[in-house]
């Protein structure tokens, strides 16, 4: 993947983006009023841009796209869910550091940052 930026997801675009992704897809479920969400945003942007060639990532505002948030039982924000082939495989809660993200995602990414065949 050459474009390593966060995609803005909505109820309407979620399946086409996340469900159709051939690599793991990290979704940041957030709300505009959430201070920890704002703290996490630049960390996640840097993580995606600098470390993870084999990972797609996007953000989903739970207030503007409640159907997807409800579907995946997101009841607090920020919540990060890693999807593989459209299915959730990892769930993280609260703001994270770059190191915490790297540690949590390492079973799903190879040492080079590309998607791992198996976690």
Short mmCIF file of the C-alpha atoms (twelve columns), coordinates in Angstrom:
data_MODEL
# 
_entry.id   MODEL 
# 
loop_
_atom_site.group_PDB 
_atom_site.id 
_atom_site.type_symbol 
_atom_site.label_atom_id 
_atom_site.label_alt_id 
_atom_site.label_comp_id 
_atom_site.label_asym_id 
_atom_site.label_seq_id 
_atom_site.Cartn_x 
_atom_site.Cartn_y 
_atom_site.Cartn_z 
_atom_site.pdbx_PDB_model_num 
ATOM 1   C CA . UNK A 1   0.000   0.000   0.000  1 
ATOM 2   C CA . UNK A 2   1.428   3.365   -0.909 1 
ATOM 3   C CA . UNK A 3   -1.249  5.554   0.673  1 
ATOM 4   C CA . UNK A 4   -0.804  5.162   4.425  1 
ATOM 5   C CA . UNK A 5   -3.266  7.708   5.676  1 
ATOM 6   C CA . UNK A 6   -6.360  7.297   7.784  1 
ATOM 7   C CA . UNK A 7   -9.563  6.880   5.806  1 
ATOM 8   C CA . UNK A 8   -12.758 8.495   7.083  1 
ATOM 9   C CA . UNK A 9   -15.288 5.676   7.397  1 
ATOM 10  C CA . UNK A 10  -19.075 5.904   7.580  1 
ATOM 11  C CA . UNK A 11  -21.956 3.463   7.826  1 
ATOM 12  C CA . UNK A 12  -22.175 3.693   4.020  1 
ATOM 13  C CA . UNK A 13  -18.490 3.066   3.257  1 
ATOM 14  C CA . UNK A 14  -17.506 0.623   5.999  1 
ATOM 15  C CA . UNK A 15  -18.126 -2.635  4.119  1 
ATOM 16  C CA . UNK A 16  -16.399 -1.488  0.927  1 
ATOM 17  C CA . UNK A 17  -13.335 -0.331  2.853  1 
ATOM 18  C CA . UNK A 18  -12.971 -2.725  5.760  1 
ATOM 19  C CA . UNK A 19  -14.803 -5.804  4.524  1 
ATOM 20  C CA . UNK A 20  -13.016 -5.768  1.174  1 
ATOM 21  C CA . UNK A 21  -9.516  -5.103  2.524  1 
ATOM 22  C CA . UNK A 22  -6.913  -7.744  1.714  1 
ATOM 23  C CA . UNK A 23  -4.758  -6.607  4.654  1 
ATOM 24  C CA . UNK A 24  -5.618  -6.074  8.319  1 
ATOM 25  C CA . UNK A 25  -7.694  -2.942  8.860  1 
ATOM 26  C CA . UNK A 26  -7.514  -0.939  12.092 1 
ATOM 27  C CA . UNK A 27  -10.597 1.149   12.846 1 
ATOM 28  C CA . UNK A 28  -10.540 3.963   15.388 1 
ATOM 29  C CA . UNK A 29  -14.061 4.403   16.765 1 
ATOM 30  C CA . UNK A 30  -14.166 7.932   18.172 1 
ATOM 31  C CA . UNK A 31  -16.393 10.881  19.031 1 
ATOM 32  C CA . UNK A 32  -15.614 14.543  18.498 1 
ATOM 33  C CA . UNK A 33  -16.364 15.347  22.173 1 
ATOM 34  C CA . UNK A 34  -13.864 12.718  23.426 1 
ATOM 35  C CA . UNK A 35  -10.579 14.192  24.735 1 
ATOM 36  C CA . UNK A 36  -8.701  10.834  24.751 1 
ATOM 37  C CA . UNK A 37  -9.809  10.369  21.124 1 
ATOM 38  C CA . UNK A 38  -8.148  13.656  20.205 1 
ATOM 39  C CA . UNK A 39  -4.990  12.560  22.031 1 
ATOM 40  C CA . UNK A 40  -4.925  9.256   20.147 1 
ATOM 41  C CA . UNK A 41  -5.478  10.724  16.660 1 
ATOM 42  C CA . UNK A 42  -1.937  12.019  15.949 1 
ATOM 43  C CA . UNK A 43  -0.382  8.905   17.487 1 
ATOM 44  C CA . UNK A 44  -2.454  6.674   15.240 1 
ATOM 45  C CA . UNK A 45  -1.713  8.821   12.177 1 
ATOM 46  C CA . UNK A 46  2.036   8.598   12.820 1 
ATOM 47  C CA . UNK A 47  1.856   4.872   13.508 1 
ATOM 48  C CA . UNK A 48  0.043   4.181   10.247 1 
ATOM 49  C CA . UNK A 49  2.242   6.488   8.189  1 
ATOM 50  C CA . UNK A 50  5.608   5.360   9.547  1 
ATOM 51  C CA . UNK A 51  5.347   1.740   10.554 1 
ATOM 52  C CA . UNK A 52  2.706   -0.285  8.843  1 
ATOM 53  C CA . UNK A 53  2.931   -0.832  5.117  1 
ATOM 54  C CA . UNK A 54  0.686   -3.911  5.457  1 
ATOM 55  C CA . UNK A 55  -2.065  -2.245  7.448  1 
ATOM 56  C CA . UNK A 56  -4.962  -0.048  6.429  1 
ATOM 57  C CA . UNK A 57  -6.561  2.233   8.973  1 
ATOM 58  C CA . UNK A 58  -9.561  4.461   9.284  1 
ATOM 59  C CA . UNK A 59  -11.654 6.441   11.703 1 
ATOM 60  C CA . UNK A 60  -15.363 6.153   12.356 1 
ATOM 61  C CA . UNK A 61  -17.284 8.824   14.252 1 
ATOM 62  C CA . UNK A 62  -19.782 6.906   16.396 1 
ATOM 63  C CA . UNK A 63  -22.143 9.883   16.538 1 
ATOM 64  C CA . UNK A 64  -22.330 10.186  12.754 1 
ATOM 65  C CA . UNK A 65  -22.223 6.448   11.993 1 
ATOM 66  C CA . UNK A 66  -24.059 4.749   14.839 1 
ATOM 67  C CA . UNK A 67  -25.061 1.593   12.945 1 
ATOM 68  C CA . UNK A 68  -21.502 0.279   12.599 1 
ATOM 69  C CA . UNK A 69  -20.624 1.264   16.172 1 
ATOM 70  C CA . UNK A 70  -23.690 -0.610  17.410 1 
ATOM 71  C CA . UNK A 71  -22.966 -3.609  15.194 1 
ATOM 72  C CA . UNK A 72  -19.564 -4.033  16.845 1 
ATOM 73  C CA . UNK A 73  -20.795 -3.184  20.356 1 
ATOM 74  C CA . UNK A 74  -18.691 -0.050  20.722 1 
ATOM 75  C CA . UNK A 75  -19.863 1.467   23.981 1 
ATOM 76  C CA . UNK A 76  -16.860 3.600   24.904 1 
ATOM 77  C CA . UNK A 77  -14.392 5.674   22.957 1 
ATOM 78  C CA . UNK A 78  -11.746 5.529   21.847 1 
ATOM 79  C CA . UNK A 79  -12.056 1.906   20.830 1 
ATOM 80  C CA . UNK A 80  -9.693  0.430   18.277 1 
ATOM 81  C CA . UNK A 81  -10.755 -2.723  16.469 1 
ATOM 82  C CA . UNK A 82  -8.455  -4.620  14.131 1 
ATOM 83  C CA . UNK A 83  -10.318 -6.424  11.369 1 
ATOM 84  C CA . UNK A 84  -9.022  -9.252  9.212  1 
ATOM 85  C CA . UNK A 85  -11.159 -10.205 6.214  1 
ATOM 86  C CA . UNK A 86  -13.904 -8.008  7.637  1 
ATOM 87  C CA . UNK A 87  -14.007 -9.804  10.997 1 
ATOM 88  C CA . UNK A 88  -12.812 -8.292  14.290 1 
ATOM 89  C CA . UNK A 89  -9.703  -10.024 15.634 1 
ATOM 90  C CA . UNK A 90  -8.451  -7.545  18.243 1 
ATOM 91  C CA . UNK A 91  -10.076 -4.849  20.369 1 
ATOM 92  C CA . UNK A 92  -8.217  -2.111  22.269 1 
ATOM 93  C CA . UNK A 93  -9.753  0.464   24.582 1 
ATOM 94  C CA . UNK A 94  -8.566  3.952   25.485 1 
ATOM 95  C CA . UNK A 95  -5.732  6.070   24.199 1 
ATOM 96  C CA . UNK A 96  -2.507  4.229   23.379 1 
ATOM 97  C CA . UNK A 97  1.127   5.143   22.833 1 
ATOM 98  C CA . UNK A 98  2.964   4.196   19.669 1 
ATOM 99  C CA . UNK A 99  4.749   1.462   21.595 1 
ATOM 100 C CA . UNK A 100 1.482   0.055   22.951 1 
ATOM 101 C CA . UNK A 101 0.037   -0.013  19.427 1 
ATOM 102 C CA . UNK A 102 3.129   -1.746  18.070 1 
ATOM 103 C CA . UNK A 103 3.053   -4.360  20.832 1 
ATOM 104 C CA . UNK A 104 -0.666  -5.072  20.451 1 
ATOM 105 C CA . UNK A 105 -0.523  -5.276  16.655 1 
ATOM 106 C CA . UNK A 106 2.760   -7.197  16.367 1 
ATOM 107 C CA . UNK A 107 1.086   -10.641 16.254 1 
ATOM 108 C CA . UNK A 108 -0.812  -9.446  13.175 1 
ATOM 109 C CA . UNK A 109 2.099   -7.689  11.440 1 
ATOM 110 C CA . UNK A 110 5.469   -9.010  10.398 1 
ATOM 111 C CA . UNK A 111 8.754   -7.524  11.597 1 
ATOM 112 C CA . UNK A 112 8.823   -5.372  8.449  1 
ATOM 113 C CA . UNK A 113 5.405   -3.914  9.285  1 
ATOM 114 C CA . UNK A 114 3.628   -5.914  6.604  1 
ATOM 115 C CA . UNK A 115 0.636   -8.106  7.272  1 
ATOM 116 C CA . UNK A 116 1.543   -11.405 8.859  1 
ATOM 117 C CA . UNK A 117 0.051   -14.578 7.463  1 
ATOM 118 C CA . UNK A 118 -0.854  -15.801 10.938 1 
ATOM 119 C CA . UNK A 119 -1.204  -14.293 14.373 1 
# 
